[in-house]
Backbone as a chain_set.jsonl record, in Angstrom:
{"seq": "XXXXXXXXXXXXXXXXXXXXXXXXXXXXXXXXXXXXXXXXXXXXXXXXXXXXXXXXXXXXXXXXXXXXXXXXXXXXXXXXXXXXXXXXXXXXXXXXXXXXXXXXXXXXXXXXXXXXXXXXXXXXXXXXX", "coords": {"N": [[-21.382, 91.243, -107.303], [-18.263, 92.425, -108.527], [-17.058, 92.122, -111.888], [-14.263, 91.248, -113.599], [-12.739, 91.436, -116.833], [-11.133, 90.495, -119.937], [-11.345, 91.313, -123.132], [-11.217, 89.117, -125.923], [-10.583, 90.23, -128.329], [-8.867, 92.282, -127.87], [-5.54, 93.263, -127.129], [-3.594, 91.272, -124.854], [-3.38, 92.247, -121.41], [-0.63, 94.279, -120.318], [0.32, 94.055, -117.779], [-0.554, 93.404, -114.326], [-3.548, 93.833, -114.539], [-6.97, 94.436, -115.562], [-8.781, 94.777, -118.628], [-11.45, 95.551, -118.534], [-13.914, 96.18, -115.993], [-16.867, 95.186, -114.742], [-19.462, 96.597, -112.895], [-22.051, 95.831, -110.683], [-25.47, 97.009, -110.892], [-26.663, 99.344, -108.512], [-24.576, 99.159, -106.745], [-22.386, 100.15, -104.055], [-20.152, 102.822, -104.166], [-16.714, 103.719, -103.771], [-14.527, 106.283, -103.866], [-11.203, 106.939, -103.967], [-8.975, 109.39, -103.109], [-5.892, 110.581, -104.636], [-3.204, 108.785, -103.417], [-0.147, 109.075, -101.692], [3.301, 108.339, -100.791], [3.229, 108.752, -97.948], [3.361, 107.993, -94.505], [1.176, 107.245, -91.649], [1.951, 109.168, -89.836], [2.74, 111.22, -91.377], [5.207, 111.055, -92.578], [7.311, 110.913, -95.34], [8.121, 108.107, -97.186], [11.324, 106.638, -98.003], [12.609, 106.397, -101.328], [11.418, 104.687, -104.313], [10.32, 102.032, -104.071], [9.604, 101.713, -101.32], [7.909, 103.914, -101.056], [5.87, 103.193, -102.875], [4.892, 100.81, -101.705], [3.875, 101.915, -99.34], [1.89, 103.582, -100.396], [0.069, 101.643, -101.365], [-0.588, 100.41, -98.932], [-1.885, 102.565, -97.736], [-4.087, 102.792, -99.451], [-5.371, 100.343, -98.906], [-6.059, 100.864, -96.231], [-7.871, 102.974, -96.576], [-9.861, 101.618, -98.004], [-10.704, 99.772, -96.028], [-11.681, 101.555, -94.087], [-13.837, 102.5, -95.502], [-15.495, 100.328, -95.502], [-14.86, 98.33, -97.284], [-12.927, 95.941, -99.263], [-9.828, 94.694, -100.728], [-10.692, 93.099, -102.85], [-12.788, 94.509, -103.856], [-11.813, 96.534, -105.399], [-11.883, 98.422, -108.387], [-10.588, 100.134, -110.164], [-7.437, 101.615, -110.836], [-5.529, 104.577, -111.026], [-2.422, 105.394, -111.861], [0.337, 107.387, -111.13], [3.55, 107.971, -112.028], [6.839, 109.315, -111.589], [8.924, 108.617, -113.179], [9.726, 106.435, -115.786], [11.443, 104.378, -115.255], [10.725, 103.46, -112.812], [8.726, 101.596, -112.993], [9.003, 98.74, -112.706], [9.585, 98.489, -109.949], [7.27, 99.608, -108.864], [5.39, 97.69, -109.748], [6.323, 95.424, -108.356], [5.901, 96.227, -105.703], [3.123, 96.513, -105.715], [2.352, 93.849, -106.187], [3.34, 92.67, -103.842], [1.85, 93.946, -101.754], [-0.874, 94.154, -102.6], [-1.298, 91.867, -104.167], [-1.787, 89.229, -106.644], [-4.362, 88.368, -107.085], [-6.251, 90.354, -107.226], [-7.229, 92.206, -109.864], [-7.824, 94.998, -110.996], [-9.146, 97.399, -113.406], [-6.746, 99.569, -114.948], [-4.713, 102.48, -115.269], [-1.612, 103.779, -116.191], [0.51, 106.469, -115.823], [3.231, 108.523, -116.841], [4.607, 111.248, -115.317], [5.74, 114.694, -115.042], [6.116, 115.611, -112.459], [5.058, 115.578, -108.985], [3.098, 116.652, -106.11], [5.146, 117.282, -104.329], [8.671, 117.502, -104.795], [10.023, 115.25, -103.858], [8.233, 113.199, -103.894], [7.47, 110.249, -105.554], [5.516, 108.644, -106.591], [1.992, 108.405, -107.076], [-1.272, 107.296, -106.453], [-4.583, 106.982, -107.501], [-7.626, 105.454, -106.535], [-10.498, 103.417, -107.193], [-13.324, 101.831, -105.888], [-15.938, 99.369, -105.668], [-18.843, 97.953, -104.261], [-21.321, 95.54, -103.953]], "CA": [[-19.936, 91.136, -107.317], [-17.619, 93.012, -109.7], [-16.547, 91.104, -112.804], [-13.171, 91.695, -114.461], [-12.603, 90.648, -118.058], [-10.226, 90.935, -120.989], [-11.896, 90.869, -124.41], [-10.287, 88.367, -126.78], [-10.242, 91.062, -129.483], [-7.96, 93.329, -127.392], [-4.261, 92.678, -126.704], [-3.474, 90.856, -123.459], [-2.825, 93.312, -120.581], [0.822, 94.282, -120.146], [0.635, 93.853, -116.367], [-1.613, 92.841, -113.489], [-4.77, 94.622, -114.594], [-7.991, 93.955, -116.492], [-9.245, 95.82, -119.538], [-12.76, 96.029, -118.088], [-14.496, 95.68, -114.747], [-18.298, 95.496, -114.702], [-19.961, 96.788, -111.535], [-23.5, 95.632, -110.721], [-26.347, 98.133, -110.565], [-26.952, 99.502, -107.095], [-23.372, 98.984, -105.922], [-21.846, 101.304, -103.342], [-18.864, 103.212, -104.731], [-15.754, 104.426, -102.918], [-13.511, 106.937, -104.687], [-10.076, 107.247, -103.083], [-8.08, 110.426, -103.638], [-4.519, 110.163, -104.88], [-2.414, 108.454, -102.232], [1.299, 109.165, -101.88], [4.059, 107.5, -99.866], [3.274, 109.271, -96.58], [2.782, 107.108, -93.495], [0.136, 107.868, -90.825], [2.538, 110.312, -89.13], [3.089, 112.228, -92.362], [6.596, 110.899, -93.021], [7.459, 110.365, -96.682], [9.024, 106.959, -97.218], [12.434, 106.852, -98.94], [12.729, 105.55, -102.511], [10.195, 104.291, -105.005], [9.724, 100.78, -103.568], [8.943, 101.962, -100.028], [6.774, 104.809, -101.294], [4.797, 102.43, -103.522], [4.294, 99.928, -100.7], [3.08, 102.759, -98.442], [0.699, 103.982, -101.148], [-0.888, 100.533, -101.36], [-1.096, 100.266, -97.554], [-2.851, 103.649, -97.548], [-5.303, 102.422, -100.186], [-6.046, 99.3, -98.119], [-6.645, 101.514, -95.052], [-9.051, 103.701, -97.05], [-10.88, 100.608, -98.296], [-11.224, 99.261, -94.752], [-12.47, 102.629, -93.489], [-15.062, 102.597, -96.291], [-16.241, 99.073, -95.444], [-14.562, 97.52, -98.467], [-11.693, 95.151, -99.242], [-9.122, 94.784, -102.009], [-11.476, 92.439, -103.9], [-13.763, 95.478, -104.355], [-11.143, 97.51, -106.264], [-12.254, 98.335, -109.799], [-9.757, 100.982, -111.032], [-6.293, 102.389, -110.358], [-4.833, 105.511, -111.906], [-1.084, 105.448, -111.274], [1.207, 108.45, -111.619], [4.964, 107.778, -111.69], [7.669, 110.41, -112.089], [9.997, 108.089, -114.029], [9.367, 105.11, -116.308], [12.333, 103.376, -114.655], [10.115, 103.009, -111.554], [7.61, 100.676, -113.253], [9.253, 97.414, -112.117], [9.452, 98.596, -108.488], [5.839, 99.794, -108.617], [4.727, 96.392, -109.923], [6.732, 94.544, -107.253], [5.207, 96.689, -104.496], [1.705, 96.172, -105.879], [2.221, 92.4, -105.99], [3.593, 92.372, -102.429], [0.803, 94.452, -100.858], [-2.212, 93.873, -103.132], [-1.34, 90.492, -104.658], [-2.204, 89.011, -108.03], [-5.76, 87.961, -107.182], [-7.038, 91.531, -107.535], [-6.746, 92.801, -111.114], [-8.751, 96.018, -111.475], [-8.722, 98.199, -114.553], [-5.641, 100.414, -114.497], [-4.011, 103.376, -116.179], [-0.329, 104.208, -115.639], [0.997, 107.663, -116.507], [4.512, 109.083, -116.427], [4.392, 112.688, -115.18], [6.94, 115.476, -114.744], [6.277, 115.82, -111.028], [3.882, 115.481, -108.121], [2.945, 117.8, -105.214], [6.46, 117.56, -103.737], [9.694, 116.892, -105.651], [10.465, 113.971, -103.295], [7.197, 112.191, -104.134], [7.778, 109.534, -106.787], [4.345, 107.888, -107.039], [0.68, 108.726, -106.523], [-2.279, 106.403, -107.039], [-6.006, 107.13, -107.209], [-8.289, 104.151, -106.617], [-11.953, 103.368, -107.136], [-13.823, 100.519, -105.48], [-17.392, 99.243, -105.677], [-19.296, 96.753, -103.554], [-22.765, 95.456, -103.954]], "C": [[-19.393, 91.733, -108.62], [-17.035, 91.907, -110.571], [-15.504, 91.71, -113.738], [-13.121, 90.82, -115.705], [-11.601, 91.299, -119.007], [-10.769, 90.424, -122.316], [-10.834, 90.181, -125.272], [-9.833, 89.184, -127.993], [-9.345, 92.247, -129.12], [-6.685, 92.644, -126.914], [-4.28, 92.336, -125.219], [-2.884, 92.001, -122.638], [-1.311, 93.152, -120.383], [1.254, 94.036, -118.707], [-0.55, 93.252, -115.647], [-2.808, 93.792, -113.448], [-5.729, 93.974, -115.582], [-8.397, 95.104, -117.4], [-10.591, 96.387, -119.096], [-13.104, 95.435, -116.727], [-15.952, 96.138, -114.745], [-18.748, 95.54, -113.245], [-21.475, 96.647, -111.578], [-24.27, 96.903, -110.349], [-26.6, 98.17, -109.065], [-25.752, 99.337, -106.185], [-23.027, 100.286, -105.205], [-20.446, 101.57, -103.881], [-18.02, 103.903, -103.673], [-14.671, 104.974, -103.838], [-12.418, 107.428, -103.747], [-9.172, 108.267, -103.773], [-6.681, 109.879, -103.829], [-3.748, 109.974, -103.583], [-0.937, 108.512, -102.596], [1.985, 108.378, -100.769], [4.239, 108.056, -98.474], [2.664, 108.26, -95.625], [1.782, 107.895, -92.645], [0.644, 109.09, -90.058], [2.977, 111.416, -90.089], [4.515, 112.165, -92.865], [6.619, 110.252, -94.403], [8.498, 109.254, -96.66], [10.121, 107.187, -98.263], [12.379, 105.895, -100.133], [11.398, 105.074, -103.061], [9.551, 103.046, -104.408], [8.969, 101.019, -102.269], [7.767, 102.917, -100.184], [5.604, 104.042, -101.899], [4.114, 101.492, -102.533], [3.412, 100.728, -99.751], [1.799, 103.216, -99.128], [-0.347, 102.867, -101.104], [-1.421, 100.25, -99.959], [-2.131, 101.35, -97.262], [-4.169, 103.334, -98.252], [-6.072, 101.346, -99.426], [-6.71, 99.892, -96.882], [-7.904, 102.293, -95.437], [-10.193, 102.743, -97.374], [-11.532, 100.115, -97.014], [-12.125, 100.296, -94.092], [-13.809, 102.793, -94.203], [-15.878, 101.317, -96.323], [-16.013, 98.171, -96.641], [-13.233, 96.8, -98.299], [-11.042, 95.224, -100.618], [-9.865, 94.093, -103.15], [-12.503, 93.384, -104.525], [-13.139, 96.542, -105.262], [-11.564, 97.32, -107.716], [-11.342, 99.155, -110.71], [-8.633, 101.635, -110.25], [-5.926, 103.394, -111.44], [-3.507, 105.799, -111.219], [-0.283, 106.555, -111.95], [2.619, 108.178, -111.115], [5.765, 108.935, -112.275], [8.784, 109.933, -113.013], [9.606, 106.692, -114.505], [10.273, 104.013, -115.754], [11.787, 102.841, -113.333], [9.047, 101.931, -111.757], [7.83, 99.316, -112.594], [9.089, 97.444, -110.6], [7.995, 98.809, -108.089], [5.116, 98.452, -108.703], [5.073, 95.426, -108.794], [6.018, 94.934, -105.962], [3.727, 96.334, -104.556], [1.483, 94.684, -105.62], [2.387, 92.038, -104.519], [2.402, 92.759, -101.55], [-0.596, 94.062, -101.324], [-2.348, 92.424, -103.586], [-1.86, 90.416, -106.082], [-3.686, 88.704, -108.179], [-6.665, 89.128, -107.572], [-6.467, 92.192, -108.779], [-7.761, 93.824, -111.64], [-8.283, 96.621, -112.791], [-7.649, 99.167, -114.059], [-5.102, 101.269, -115.63], [-2.741, 103.816, -115.479], [0.198, 105.356, -116.491], [2.365, 108.058, -115.968], [4.344, 110.602, -116.46], [5.7, 113.392, -114.822], [7.164, 115.687, -113.26], [4.954, 115.681, -110.306], [3.888, 116.684, -107.172], [4.244, 118.219, -104.53], [7.507, 116.881, -104.608], [10.189, 115.535, -105.15], [9.446, 112.853, -103.494], [7.414, 111.58, -105.506], [6.584, 108.817, -107.394], [3.099, 108.427, -106.348], [-0.323, 107.826, -107.226], [-3.664, 106.795, -106.548], [-6.633, 105.746, -107.348], [-9.803, 104.326, -106.544], [-12.354, 101.944, -106.787], [-15.351, 100.54, -105.537], [-17.765, 97.917, -105.031], [-20.814, 96.713, -103.619], [-23.346, 94.389, -104.745]], "O": [[-19.991, 91.567, -109.683], [-16.574, 90.884, -110.065], [-15.815, 92.571, -114.56], [-13.417, 89.627, -115.653], [-11.273, 92.48, -118.891], [-10.669, 89.231, -122.604], [-9.688, 90.626, -125.332], [-8.817, 88.867, -128.611], [-9.09, 93.114, -129.956], [-6.748, 91.552, -126.349], [-4.91, 93.031, -124.423], [-1.969, 92.674, -123.113], [-0.794, 92.038, -120.295], [2.44, 93.83, -118.447], [-1.438, 92.666, -116.264], [-3.044, 94.468, -112.446], [-5.351, 93.081, -116.341], [-8.363, 96.266, -116.996], [-10.844, 97.58, -119.266], [-12.653, 94.349, -116.364], [-16.232, 97.336, -114.746], [-18.451, 94.637, -112.463], [-22.127, 97.272, -112.415], [-23.786, 97.748, -109.597], [-26.734, 97.125, -108.429], [-25.9, 99.373, -104.963], [-23.336, 101.377, -105.684], [-19.649, 100.645, -104.034], [-18.542, 104.584, -102.791], [-13.978, 104.212, -104.513], [-12.67, 108.229, -102.846], [-8.673, 108.033, -104.873], [-6.321, 108.848, -103.263], [-3.654, 110.884, -102.76], [-0.528, 108.059, -103.665], [1.318, 107.814, -99.902], [5.291, 107.859, -97.865], [1.585, 107.727, -95.884], [1.563, 109.082, -92.89], [-0.146, 109.952, -89.673], [3.525, 112.432, -89.66], [4.993, 113.103, -93.504], [6.031, 109.192, -94.617], [9.614, 109.441, -96.176], [9.891, 107.842, -99.279], [12.128, 104.703, -99.956], [10.386, 105.062, -102.361], [8.33, 103.014, -104.254], [7.828, 100.582, -102.122], [6.742, 102.753, -99.522], [4.462, 104.225, -101.476], [2.887, 101.39, -102.523], [2.323, 100.28, -99.392], [0.736, 103.236, -98.507], [-1.52, 103.126, -100.834], [-2.587, 99.887, -99.808], [-3.142, 101.084, -96.611], [-5.244, 103.583, -97.705], [-7.296, 101.426, -99.312], [-7.808, 99.474, -96.514], [-8.893, 102.273, -94.704], [-11.351, 103.018, -97.06], [-12.757, 100.046, -96.917], [-13.201, 99.965, -93.597], [-14.801, 103.18, -93.586], [-16.845, 101.216, -97.077], [-16.862, 97.345, -96.977], [-12.51, 97.016, -97.327], [-11.63, 95.752, -101.563], [-9.684, 94.466, -104.309], [-13.033, 93.1, -105.599], [-13.858, 97.363, -105.832], [-11.599, 96.196, -108.217], [-11.313, 98.909, -111.915], [-8.837, 102.143, -109.147], [-6.004, 103.091, -112.631], [-3.472, 106.376, -110.132], [-0.232, 106.646, -113.176], [2.856, 108.159, -109.908], [5.415, 109.471, -113.326], [9.513, 110.751, -113.574], [9.196, 105.857, -113.698], [9.905, 102.839, -115.783], [12.323, 101.876, -112.788], [8.518, 101.406, -110.778], [6.905, 98.791, -111.974], [8.515, 96.52, -110.024], [7.536, 98.255, -107.09], [4.319, 98.117, -107.827], [4.207, 94.688, -108.326], [5.58, 94.065, -105.209], [3.146, 95.905, -103.559], [0.545, 94.302, -104.921], [1.657, 91.193, -104.003], [1.991, 91.978, -100.692], [-1.426, 93.675, -100.501], [-3.405, 91.817, -103.408], [-2.315, 91.409, -106.65], [-4.219, 88.772, -109.287], [-7.719, 88.925, -108.174], [-5.341, 92.687, -108.754], [-8.473, 93.556, -112.608], [-7.16, 96.38, -113.233], [-7.642, 99.542, -112.887], [-5.041, 100.845, -116.785], [-2.775, 104.187, -114.306], [0.319, 105.241, -117.711], [2.623, 107.938, -114.771], [3.988, 111.175, -117.489], [6.649, 112.761, -114.355], [8.296, 115.921, -112.839], [3.884, 115.668, -110.914], [4.619, 117.645, -107.412], [4.416, 119.39, -104.19], [7.261, 115.786, -105.114], [10.721, 114.749, -105.934], [9.765, 111.682, -103.284], [7.53, 112.294, -106.502], [6.614, 108.424, -108.56], [3.144, 108.85, -105.193], [-0.243, 107.615, -108.436], [-3.899, 106.925, -105.347], [-6.21, 104.955, -108.191], [-10.312, 105.256, -105.918], [-11.802, 100.978, -107.315], [-15.972, 101.601, -105.463], [-17.098, 96.9, -105.224], [-21.495, 97.709, -103.376], [-24.568, 94.253, -104.796]]}, "num_chains": 1, "name": "protein.A"}
């Protein structure tokens, strides 16, 4: 089982993430490409909140397809196009993923994504074993 931790000698995380996640030897890894707010039919959801919720639903679908669950998540890399979207991103993450799963995480503010209408993209890594 993966073990998340926050060293006492490092500042408390600023959000729902862990500073480290230890993965046991021999674990199976699943690396999920950057997911954007497109639904299964290829329709981009409107606004940051709906796009973020769709991104997390896409990640859950990828986990399921790979034989894993949200408890197996070990790392997010989040790309937002505007720092004003952070609160909506966090609310969407809490709604879809919940607080019980706190993988390591990096959040970056970028000038743009593959399409100007895309506001968020998230890469995810999971491990089970």
